[in-house]
Tab-separated table of C-alpha atoms in Angstrom:
chain	number	residue	atom	x	y	z
A	119	MET	CA	41.608	36.720	-40.495
A	120	GLU	CA	43.731	36.095	-43.556
A	121	GLY	CA	44.171	38.635	-46.332
A	122	GLU	CA	42.334	36.311	-48.717
A	123	GLU	CA	39.297	36.262	-46.412
A	124	ILE	CA	39.349	40.057	-46.228
A	125	ALA	CA	39.407	40.244	-50.008
A	126	GLN	CA	36.458	37.829	-50.222
A	127	ILE	CA	34.448	39.889	-47.750
A	128	SER	CA	35.364	43.081	-49.590
A	129	LEU	CA	34.298	41.490	-52.840
A	130	LYS	CA	30.892	40.568	-51.428
A	131	ILE	CA	30.345	44.060	-50.064
A	132	SER	CA	31.747	46.328	-52.740
A	133	SER	CA	31.827	44.654	-56.087
A	134	ILE	CA	30.905	46.480	-59.234
A	135	ASN	CA	30.515	44.388	-62.392
A	136	GLY	CA	32.251	41.509	-60.616
A	137	GLN	CA	35.346	43.551	-59.764
A	138	LEU	CA	36.404	44.652	-56.292
A	139	SER	CA	35.884	48.370	-55.991
A	140	ASP	CA	38.663	50.527	-54.673
A	141	PRO	CA	37.998	51.511	-51.032
A	142	ALA	CA	38.805	55.088	-52.067
A	143	HIS	CA	35.403	55.098	-53.781
A	144	TRP	CA	33.441	53.772	-50.786
A	145	ALA	CA	30.771	55.960	-49.229
A	146	VAL	CA	30.314	56.066	-45.448
A	147	ALA	CA	27.606	53.394	-45.758
A	148	ASP	CA	30.030	51.078	-47.609
A	149	VAL	CA	32.612	51.431	-44.832
A	150	VAL	CA	29.956	50.754	-42.186
A	151	ASN	CA	28.686	47.703	-44.105
A	152	TYR	CA	32.231	46.382	-44.521
A	153	PHE	CA	32.838	46.434	-40.773
A	154	LYS	CA	29.414	44.979	-39.992
A	155	ALA	CA	30.090	42.119	-42.408
A	156	THR	CA	33.506	41.431	-40.877
A	157	GLY	CA	32.048	40.935	-37.403
A	158	PHE	CA	32.338	44.433	-35.979
A	159	GLU	CA	28.622	45.231	-35.869
A	160	GLU	CA	28.868	47.355	-32.727
A	161	GLN	CA	32.042	49.181	-33.759
A	162	ALA	CA	30.764	49.905	-37.288
A	163	ASN	CA	28.571	52.661	-35.886
A	164	ALA	CA	31.688	54.596	-34.861
A	165	PHE	CA	32.622	54.919	-38.535
A	166	GLN	CA	29.136	56.260	-39.235
A	167	ASP	CA	29.309	58.691	-36.307
A	168	GLN	CA	32.677	60.030	-37.463
A	169	GLU	CA	31.589	60.097	-41.146
A	170	ILE	CA	34.474	57.893	-42.281
A	171	ASP	CA	34.207	57.204	-45.990
A	172	GLY	CA	36.661	55.158	-48.034
A	173	LYS	CA	39.102	57.995	-48.616
A	174	SER	CA	39.136	58.808	-44.909
A	175	LEU	CA	39.561	55.126	-44.058
A	176	LEU	CA	42.630	54.911	-46.286
A	177	LEU	CA	44.164	57.915	-44.520
A	178	MET	CA	43.614	56.600	-40.988
A	179	THR	CA	46.595	55.936	-38.767
A	180	ARG	CA	46.778	53.381	-35.996
A	181	ASN	CA	46.323	56.191	-33.490
A	182	ASP	CA	43.205	57.436	-35.299
A	183	VAL	CA	41.584	54.019	-34.991
A	184	LEU	CA	42.687	53.472	-31.377
A	185	THR	CA	41.695	56.881	-30.037
A	186	GLY	CA	39.614	58.764	-32.588
A	187	LEU	CA	36.740	56.322	-32.892
A	188	SER	CA	35.997	55.903	-29.158
A	189	ILE	CA	35.839	52.124	-29.350
A	190	LYS	CA	37.351	49.544	-27.013
A	191	LEU	CA	41.047	48.844	-27.415
A	192	GLY	CA	40.753	45.142	-28.338
A	193	PRO	CA	38.395	45.606	-31.270
A	194	ALA	CA	40.236	48.777	-32.326
A	195	LEU	CA	43.537	46.904	-32.592
A	196	LYS	CA	41.926	44.140	-34.656
A	197	ILE	CA	40.167	46.635	-36.910
A	198	TYR	CA	43.416	48.435	-37.645
A	199	GLU	CA	45.744	45.434	-38.008
A	200	TYR	CA	43.414	43.074	-39.871
A	201	HIS	CA	41.312	45.480	-41.896
A	202	VAL	CA	42.453	49.109	-42.187
A	203	LYS	CA	46.136	48.354	-42.758
A	204	PRO	CA	45.514	45.582	-45.334
A	205	LEU	CA	42.984	47.752	-47.188
A	206	GLN	CA	45.556	50.560	-47.304
A	207	THR	CA	48.213	48.174	-48.614
A	208	GLN	CA	45.823	46.722	-51.201
A	209	HIS	CA	44.915	50.238	-52.361
A	210	LEU	CA	48.560	51.271	-52.686
A	211	LYS	CA	49.454	48.142	-54.642
A	212	GLY	CA	46.533	48.760	-56.986
A	213	ASN	CA	47.691	52.316	-57.676
A	214	VAL	CA	51.330	51.383	-58.271
A	215	SER	CA	50.788	48.781	-60.979
């Protein structure tokens, strides 16, 4: 999934007044809905179970996603590489400018 597609999905899920909200402001339910909308319906429950909100999501390491969520390795790798890492990068870029 391309970064542009991720941004479009994020926009659909967490837009406020037409602007993409910062993941740092997401509640646990927003994180769960994001992953459900991106095709990780089954894995989204792990974020609920571990009470991962937006701030926690932005702090997650690759190891946290691969081992801390108790989900299968394949989906965990995709979640980290195509979603968590780009959201972290997007957040950092937004705070720098």
